[in-house]
Short mmCIF file of C-alpha atoms in Angstrom, two decimals:
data_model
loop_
_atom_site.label_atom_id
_atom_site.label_comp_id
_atom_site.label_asym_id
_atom_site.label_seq_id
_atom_site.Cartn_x
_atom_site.Cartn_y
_atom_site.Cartn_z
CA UNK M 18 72.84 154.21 106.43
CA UNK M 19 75.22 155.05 109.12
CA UNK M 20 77.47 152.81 112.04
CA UNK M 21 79.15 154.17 114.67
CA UNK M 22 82.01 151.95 116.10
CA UNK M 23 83.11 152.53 120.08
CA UNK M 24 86.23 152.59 119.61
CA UNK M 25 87.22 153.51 123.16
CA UNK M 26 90.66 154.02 125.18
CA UNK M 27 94.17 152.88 125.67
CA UNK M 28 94.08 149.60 124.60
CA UNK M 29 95.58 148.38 127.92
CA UNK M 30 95.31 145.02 127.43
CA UNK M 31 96.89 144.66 123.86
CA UNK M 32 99.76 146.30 125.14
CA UNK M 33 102.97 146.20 123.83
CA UNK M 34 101.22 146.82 120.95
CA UNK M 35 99.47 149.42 121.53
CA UNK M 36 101.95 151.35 122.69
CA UNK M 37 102.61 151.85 119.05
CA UNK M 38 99.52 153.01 117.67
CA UNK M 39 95.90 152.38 118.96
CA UNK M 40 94.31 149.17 119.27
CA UNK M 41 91.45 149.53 116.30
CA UNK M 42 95.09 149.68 114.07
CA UNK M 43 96.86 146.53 115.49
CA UNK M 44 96.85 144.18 112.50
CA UNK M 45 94.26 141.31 112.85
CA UNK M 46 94.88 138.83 109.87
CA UNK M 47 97.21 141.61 108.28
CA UNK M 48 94.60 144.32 108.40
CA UNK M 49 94.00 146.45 111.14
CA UNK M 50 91.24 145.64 113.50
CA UNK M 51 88.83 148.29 112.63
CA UNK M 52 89.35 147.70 108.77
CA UNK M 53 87.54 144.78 108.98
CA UNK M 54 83.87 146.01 110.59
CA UNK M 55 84.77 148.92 108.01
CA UNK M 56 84.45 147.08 104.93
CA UNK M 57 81.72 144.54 106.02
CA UNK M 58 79.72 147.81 106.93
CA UNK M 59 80.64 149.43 103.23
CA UNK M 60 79.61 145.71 101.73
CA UNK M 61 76.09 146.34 102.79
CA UNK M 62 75.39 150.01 101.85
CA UNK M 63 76.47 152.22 104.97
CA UNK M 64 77.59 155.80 103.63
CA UNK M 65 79.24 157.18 107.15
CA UNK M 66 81.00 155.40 109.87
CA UNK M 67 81.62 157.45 113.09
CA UNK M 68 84.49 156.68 115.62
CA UNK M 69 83.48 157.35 119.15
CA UNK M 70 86.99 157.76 120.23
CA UNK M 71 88.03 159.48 123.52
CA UNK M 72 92.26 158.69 122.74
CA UNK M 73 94.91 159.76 119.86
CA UNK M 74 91.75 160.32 117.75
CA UNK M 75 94.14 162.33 114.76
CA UNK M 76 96.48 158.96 114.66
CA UNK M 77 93.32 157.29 113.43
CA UNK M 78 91.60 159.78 111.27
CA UNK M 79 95.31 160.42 109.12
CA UNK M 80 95.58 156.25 108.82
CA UNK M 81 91.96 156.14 107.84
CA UNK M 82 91.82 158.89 105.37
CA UNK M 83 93.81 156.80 103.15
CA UNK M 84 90.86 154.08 103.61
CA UNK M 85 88.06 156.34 102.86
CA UNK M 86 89.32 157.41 99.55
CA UNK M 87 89.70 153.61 98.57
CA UNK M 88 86.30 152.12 100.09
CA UNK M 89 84.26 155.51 99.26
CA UNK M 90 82.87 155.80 102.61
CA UNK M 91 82.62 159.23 105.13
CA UNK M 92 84.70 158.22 108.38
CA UNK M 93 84.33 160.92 111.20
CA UNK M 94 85.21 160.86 114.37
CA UNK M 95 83.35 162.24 117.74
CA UNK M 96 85.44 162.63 120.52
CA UNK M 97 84.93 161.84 124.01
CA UNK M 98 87.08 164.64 126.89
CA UNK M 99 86.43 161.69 129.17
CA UNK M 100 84.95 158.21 129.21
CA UNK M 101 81.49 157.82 128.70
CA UNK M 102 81.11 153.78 128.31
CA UNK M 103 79.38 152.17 126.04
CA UNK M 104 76.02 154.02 126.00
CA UNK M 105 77.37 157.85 126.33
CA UNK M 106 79.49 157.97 123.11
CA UNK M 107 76.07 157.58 121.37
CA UNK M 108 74.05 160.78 122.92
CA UNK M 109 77.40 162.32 122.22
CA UNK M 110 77.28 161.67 118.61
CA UNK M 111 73.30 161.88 118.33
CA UNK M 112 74.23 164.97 115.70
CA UNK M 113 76.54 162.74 113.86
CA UNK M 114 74.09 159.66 113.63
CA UNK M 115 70.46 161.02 112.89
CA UNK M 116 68.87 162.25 109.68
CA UNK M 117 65.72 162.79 108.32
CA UNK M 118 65.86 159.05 107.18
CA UNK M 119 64.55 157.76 110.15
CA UNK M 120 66.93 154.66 109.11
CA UNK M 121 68.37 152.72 112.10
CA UNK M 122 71.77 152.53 112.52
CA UNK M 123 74.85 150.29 113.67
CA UNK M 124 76.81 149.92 116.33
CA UNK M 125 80.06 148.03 116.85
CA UNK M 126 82.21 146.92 119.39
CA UNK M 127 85.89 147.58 118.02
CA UNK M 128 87.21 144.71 119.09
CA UNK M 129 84.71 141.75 117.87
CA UNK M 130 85.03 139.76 115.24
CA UNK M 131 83.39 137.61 113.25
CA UNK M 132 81.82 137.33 109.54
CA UNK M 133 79.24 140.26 109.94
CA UNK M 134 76.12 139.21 109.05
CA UNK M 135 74.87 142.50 108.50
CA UNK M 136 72.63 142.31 105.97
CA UNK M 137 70.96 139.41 108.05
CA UNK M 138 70.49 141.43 110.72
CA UNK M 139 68.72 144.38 108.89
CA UNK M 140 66.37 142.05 107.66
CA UNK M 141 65.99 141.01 110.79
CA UNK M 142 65.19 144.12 112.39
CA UNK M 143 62.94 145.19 109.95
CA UNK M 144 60.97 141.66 110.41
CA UNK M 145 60.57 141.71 114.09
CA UNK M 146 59.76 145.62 114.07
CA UNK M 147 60.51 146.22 117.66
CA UNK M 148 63.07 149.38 118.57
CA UNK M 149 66.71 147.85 118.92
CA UNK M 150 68.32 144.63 117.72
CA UNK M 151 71.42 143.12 118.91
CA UNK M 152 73.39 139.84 117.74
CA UNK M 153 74.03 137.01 120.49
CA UNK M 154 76.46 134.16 120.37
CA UNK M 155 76.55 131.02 121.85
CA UNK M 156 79.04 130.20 124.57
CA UNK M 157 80.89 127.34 126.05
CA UNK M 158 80.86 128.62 129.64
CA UNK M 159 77.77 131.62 129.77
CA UNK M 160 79.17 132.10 133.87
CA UNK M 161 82.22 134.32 132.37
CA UNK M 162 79.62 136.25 130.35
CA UNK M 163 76.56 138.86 130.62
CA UNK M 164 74.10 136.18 129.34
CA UNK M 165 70.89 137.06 127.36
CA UNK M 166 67.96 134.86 127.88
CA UNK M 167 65.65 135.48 125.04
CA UNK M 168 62.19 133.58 123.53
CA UNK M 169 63.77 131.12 121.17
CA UNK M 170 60.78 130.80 118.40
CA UNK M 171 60.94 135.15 118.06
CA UNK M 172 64.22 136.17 119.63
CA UNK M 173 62.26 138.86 121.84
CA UNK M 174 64.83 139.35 125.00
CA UNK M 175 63.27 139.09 127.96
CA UNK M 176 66.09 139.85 130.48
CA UNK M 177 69.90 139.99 131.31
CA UNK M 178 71.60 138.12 133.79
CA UNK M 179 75.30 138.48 134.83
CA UNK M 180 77.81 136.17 135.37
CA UNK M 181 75.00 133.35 136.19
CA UNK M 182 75.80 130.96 138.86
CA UNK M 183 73.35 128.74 137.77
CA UNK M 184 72.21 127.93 134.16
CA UNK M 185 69.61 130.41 132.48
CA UNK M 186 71.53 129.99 129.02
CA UNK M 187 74.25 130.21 127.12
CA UNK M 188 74.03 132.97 124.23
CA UNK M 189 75.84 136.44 125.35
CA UNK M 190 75.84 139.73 123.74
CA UNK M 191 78.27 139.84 120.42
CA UNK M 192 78.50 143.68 120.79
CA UNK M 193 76.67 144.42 116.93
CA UNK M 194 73.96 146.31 117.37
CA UNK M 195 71.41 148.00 115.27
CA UNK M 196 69.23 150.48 116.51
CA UNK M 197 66.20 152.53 116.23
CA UNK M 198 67.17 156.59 116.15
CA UNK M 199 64.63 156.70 119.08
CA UNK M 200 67.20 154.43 121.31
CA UNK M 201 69.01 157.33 121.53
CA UNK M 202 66.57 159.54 123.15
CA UNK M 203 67.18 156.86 125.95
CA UNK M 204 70.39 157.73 126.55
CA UNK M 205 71.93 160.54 128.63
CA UNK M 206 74.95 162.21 128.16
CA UNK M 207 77.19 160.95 130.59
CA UNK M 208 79.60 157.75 131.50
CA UNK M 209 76.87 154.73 131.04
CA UNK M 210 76.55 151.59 129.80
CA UNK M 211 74.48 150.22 126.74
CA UNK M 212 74.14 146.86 128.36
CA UNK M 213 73.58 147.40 131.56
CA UNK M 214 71.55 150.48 131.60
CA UNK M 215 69.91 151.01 128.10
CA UNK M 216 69.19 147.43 126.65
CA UNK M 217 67.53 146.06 130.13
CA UNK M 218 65.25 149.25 129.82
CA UNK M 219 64.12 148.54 126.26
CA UNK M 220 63.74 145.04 126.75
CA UNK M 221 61.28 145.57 129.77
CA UNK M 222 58.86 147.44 126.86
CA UNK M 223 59.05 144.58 124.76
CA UNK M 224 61.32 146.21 122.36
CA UNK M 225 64.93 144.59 122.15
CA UNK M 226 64.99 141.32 119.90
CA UNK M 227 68.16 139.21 120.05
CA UNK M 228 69.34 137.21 116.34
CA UNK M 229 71.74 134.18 117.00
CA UNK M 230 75.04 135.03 115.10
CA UNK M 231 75.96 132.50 112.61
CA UNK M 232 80.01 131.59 112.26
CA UNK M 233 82.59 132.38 114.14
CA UNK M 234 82.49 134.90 117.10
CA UNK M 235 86.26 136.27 118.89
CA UNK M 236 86.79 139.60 121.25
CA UNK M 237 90.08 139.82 120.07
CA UNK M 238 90.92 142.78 122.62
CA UNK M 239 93.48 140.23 124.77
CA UNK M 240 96.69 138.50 123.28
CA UNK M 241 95.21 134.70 124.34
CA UNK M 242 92.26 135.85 122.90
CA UNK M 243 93.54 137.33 119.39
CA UNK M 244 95.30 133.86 118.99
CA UNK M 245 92.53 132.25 119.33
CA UNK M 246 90.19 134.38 116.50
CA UNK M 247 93.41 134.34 114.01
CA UNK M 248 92.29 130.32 114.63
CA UNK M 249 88.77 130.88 113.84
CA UNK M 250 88.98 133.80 111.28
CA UNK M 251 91.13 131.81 109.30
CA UNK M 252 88.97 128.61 109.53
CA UNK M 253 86.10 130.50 108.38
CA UNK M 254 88.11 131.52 105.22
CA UNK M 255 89.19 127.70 104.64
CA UNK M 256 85.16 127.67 105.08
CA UNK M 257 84.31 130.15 102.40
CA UNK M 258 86.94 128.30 100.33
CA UNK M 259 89.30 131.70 100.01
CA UNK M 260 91.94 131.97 97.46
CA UNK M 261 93.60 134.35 100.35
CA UNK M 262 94.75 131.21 101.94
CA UNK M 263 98.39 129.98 101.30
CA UNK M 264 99.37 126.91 99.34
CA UNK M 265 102.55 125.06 98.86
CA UNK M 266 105.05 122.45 100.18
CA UNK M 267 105.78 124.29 103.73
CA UNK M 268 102.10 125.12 104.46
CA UNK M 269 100.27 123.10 107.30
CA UNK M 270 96.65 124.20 107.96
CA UNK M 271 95.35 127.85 107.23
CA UNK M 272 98.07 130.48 107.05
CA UNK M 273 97.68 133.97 105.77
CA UNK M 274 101.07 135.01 103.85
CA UNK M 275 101.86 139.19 102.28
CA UNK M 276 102.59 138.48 98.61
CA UNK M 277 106.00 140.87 99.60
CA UNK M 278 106.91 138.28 102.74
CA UNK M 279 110.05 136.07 101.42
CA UNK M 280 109.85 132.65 103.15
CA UNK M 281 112.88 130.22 102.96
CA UNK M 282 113.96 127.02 102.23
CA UNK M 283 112.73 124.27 104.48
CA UNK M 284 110.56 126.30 106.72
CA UNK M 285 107.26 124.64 107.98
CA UNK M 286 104.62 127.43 108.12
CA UNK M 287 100.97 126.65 110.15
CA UNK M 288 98.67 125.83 111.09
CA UNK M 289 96.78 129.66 112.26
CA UNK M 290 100.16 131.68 111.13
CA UNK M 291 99.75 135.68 109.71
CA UNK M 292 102.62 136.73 108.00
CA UNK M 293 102.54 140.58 107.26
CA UNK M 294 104.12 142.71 104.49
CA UNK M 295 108.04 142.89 103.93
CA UNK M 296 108.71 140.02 106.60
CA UNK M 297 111.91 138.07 106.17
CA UNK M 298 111.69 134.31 107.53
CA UNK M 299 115.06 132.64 106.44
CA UNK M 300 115.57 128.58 106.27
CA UNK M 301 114.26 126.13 108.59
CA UNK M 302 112.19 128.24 110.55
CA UNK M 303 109.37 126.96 112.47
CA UNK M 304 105.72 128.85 113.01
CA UNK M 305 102.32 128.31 114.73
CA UNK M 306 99.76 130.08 115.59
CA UNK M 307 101.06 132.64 115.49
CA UNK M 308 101.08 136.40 114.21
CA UNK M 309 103.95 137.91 112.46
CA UNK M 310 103.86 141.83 111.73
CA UNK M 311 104.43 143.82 108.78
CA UNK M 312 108.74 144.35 108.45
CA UNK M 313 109.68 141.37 110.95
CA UNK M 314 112.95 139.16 110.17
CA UNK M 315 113.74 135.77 111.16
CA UNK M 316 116.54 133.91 111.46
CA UNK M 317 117.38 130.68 110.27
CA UNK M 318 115.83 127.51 112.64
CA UNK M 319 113.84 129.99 114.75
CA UNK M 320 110.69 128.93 116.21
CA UNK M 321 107.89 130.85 117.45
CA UNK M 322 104.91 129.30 118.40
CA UNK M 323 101.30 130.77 120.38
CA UNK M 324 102.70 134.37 120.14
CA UNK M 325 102.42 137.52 118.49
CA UNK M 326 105.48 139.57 116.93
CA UNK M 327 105.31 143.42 116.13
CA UNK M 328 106.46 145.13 113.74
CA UNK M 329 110.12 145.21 112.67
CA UNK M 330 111.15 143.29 115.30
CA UNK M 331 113.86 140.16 114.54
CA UNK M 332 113.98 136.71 115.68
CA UNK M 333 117.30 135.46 116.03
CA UNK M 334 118.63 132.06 115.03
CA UNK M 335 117.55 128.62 116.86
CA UNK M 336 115.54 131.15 119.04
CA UNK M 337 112.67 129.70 120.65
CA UNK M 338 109.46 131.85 121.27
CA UNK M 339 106.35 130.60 122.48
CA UNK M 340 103.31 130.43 125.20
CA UNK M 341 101.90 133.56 124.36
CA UNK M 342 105.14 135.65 124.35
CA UNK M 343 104.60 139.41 122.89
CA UNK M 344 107.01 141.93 121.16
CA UNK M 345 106.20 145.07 120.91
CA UNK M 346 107.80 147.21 117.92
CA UNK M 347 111.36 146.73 116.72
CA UNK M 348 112.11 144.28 119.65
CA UNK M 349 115.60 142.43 118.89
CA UNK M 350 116.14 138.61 119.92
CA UNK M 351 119.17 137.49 119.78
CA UNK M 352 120.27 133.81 118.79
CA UNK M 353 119.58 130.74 120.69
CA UNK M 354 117.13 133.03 123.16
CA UNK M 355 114.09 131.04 124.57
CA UNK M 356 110.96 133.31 125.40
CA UNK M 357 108.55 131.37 127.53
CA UNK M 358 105.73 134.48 127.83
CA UNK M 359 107.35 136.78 127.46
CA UNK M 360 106.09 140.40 127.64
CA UNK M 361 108.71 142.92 125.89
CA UNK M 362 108.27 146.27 125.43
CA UNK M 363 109.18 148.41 122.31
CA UNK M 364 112.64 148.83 120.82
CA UNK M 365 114.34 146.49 123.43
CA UNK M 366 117.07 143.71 122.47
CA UNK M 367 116.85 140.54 125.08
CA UNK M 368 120.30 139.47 125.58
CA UNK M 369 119.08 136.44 128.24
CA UNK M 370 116.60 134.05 127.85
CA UNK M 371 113.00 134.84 129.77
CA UNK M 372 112.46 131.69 130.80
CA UNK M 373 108.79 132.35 133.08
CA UNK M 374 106.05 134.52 131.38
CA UNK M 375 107.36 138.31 132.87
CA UNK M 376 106.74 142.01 131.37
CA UNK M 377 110.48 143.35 130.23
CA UNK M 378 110.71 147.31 130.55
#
């Protein structure tokens, strides 16, 4: 069985981050993004993932080769010279993603996550018979969202409506697909979009069937966002009762901590905290939700709270870091600094605190 993943551009909205490698590699939970739909897609049989990739594509492929060795899987990527949404990347891989099988395959959007109920979903698809699946979750406020509306007793979709202004429902498209090889005979090659342009179409032959995700669902392609699925991916381990989960004196709530991270005396860690690799947090420090990446040292009575901290950076003492503030890579505080939002870009020290949310160049 094959997947494709759409893995996309710059990453534009994850910056600083991203301006360090691209997005699919930012750490989620201490593993990067894409690592995650990777091994839930290896759990349940598929052989070859493809990366429909139109940016840095040889970044990823050397990082993954490391991955395909360990997880025995094919990873390949197919390369867009310009955009072609989210339906184009898979007439451009159409070589890539059919075999005499006749199998259906997967398709993922890079940035979801949730616990993958793959297996689920094939037996889904192979239930309801029809030409294309795709997984729906349920949503507080549907008027943000491209809402499905779908017949509850089969899941048979009947139509899309954007950004409704009145109520039609509330489940929206999770971005897991899995689709018949003939879906792609739909598709042109050029810049289009699966939801908008290919889905409606099969939908209108009876064809598209929508299953109701169970768990957890996050786009974690935002920094609010990513906060808030480090919340729920780490509930759902607390869930699945996971020995991954830290234990001990300082630990409040669900916190992920690197068995090479050294944490202090005194410090109160959680609730919703990921502490990467080779991290240093000395006495007394303070964290919540919030993400800490692989190399990153801080000082005594620092605390950082609703942000995200890249790599190598340090934190310096009684600093105060919060409301969503993001460092890019090897960012230096220095002591008593308060970050309210702050945006900083890679391999900067702030000397003065940044006391409104502001991008620093």
């Amino acid at each position: 069985m094959k997947a494709l993943i759409l893995v996309g551009g710059f990453g534009t909205r994850l910056r600083p981050l991203t301006l360090s490698v691209p997005k699919p590699l930012v750490e989620f939970a201490n593993k990067p993004m894409i690592l995650h739909q990777i091994e839930a897609l290896k759990a349940i049989g598929v052989t070859e993932v493809v990366l429909a990739i139109n940016y840095q594509p040889e970044v990823m492929l050397n990082f993954l080769k490391e991955f395909e060795t360990k997880l025995e899987i094919k990873i390949t990527c197919s390369q867009e010279t310009e955009p072609l949404g989210t339906a184009g990347p898979l007439a451009l891989a159409r070589d890539k993603l059919i075999d005499d099988s006749g199998e259906p395959f997967f398709v993922l959007n890079s940035d979801v996550i949730s616990e993958y109920p793959l297996k689920q979903m094939i037996d889904f698809h192979k239930a309801h018979g029809g030409e294309a699946s795709i997984m729906v979750t349920k949503v507080d406020e549907p008027s943000k969202y491209g809402v499905v509306v779908m017949e509850e007793s089969t899941g048979k979709v009947e139509r899309f409506v954007e950004k409704p202004k009145i109520f039609v429902g509330n489940k929206i498209n999770a971005g897991i697909y899995l689709l018949n090889p003939s879906v792609i005979d739909r598709i042109e090659l050029r810049p289009t979009s699966i939801e908008k342009e290919v889905f409606p179409k099969i939908a209108a032959d009876n064809k598209l069937y929508a299953m109701v995700l169970p768990g957890f669902w996050m786009d974690i392609g935002q920094p609010r966002d990513y906060i808030v699925g480090l919340r729920l991916y780490l509930d759902s381990l607390k869930k699945n009762s996971s020995s991954k989960l830290a234990t001990g004196p300082h630990i409040v709530g669900n916190v992920l901590v690197d068995e090479t991270a050294k944490i202090g005396e005194g410090c109160l860690i959680g609730p919703d905290v990921a502490i990467g690799p080779g991290c240093i947090v000395e006495s007394g420090v303070r964290l919540s939700r919030c993400s800490v990446m692989r190399g990153v040292y801080i000082k005594k009575h620092a605390c950082i709270s609703s942000s995200i901290i890249g790599w190598h950076s340090t934190v310096g003492r009684w600093a105060r870091v919060e409301n969503m503030t993001i460092l890019g890579e090897d960012v230096q505080v220095c002591d008593e600094i308060y970050s309210n939002g702050g945006v900083v870009l890679p391999h900067k020290e702030i000397k003065s605190s940044i006391l409104k949310p502001e991008i620093v160049m």
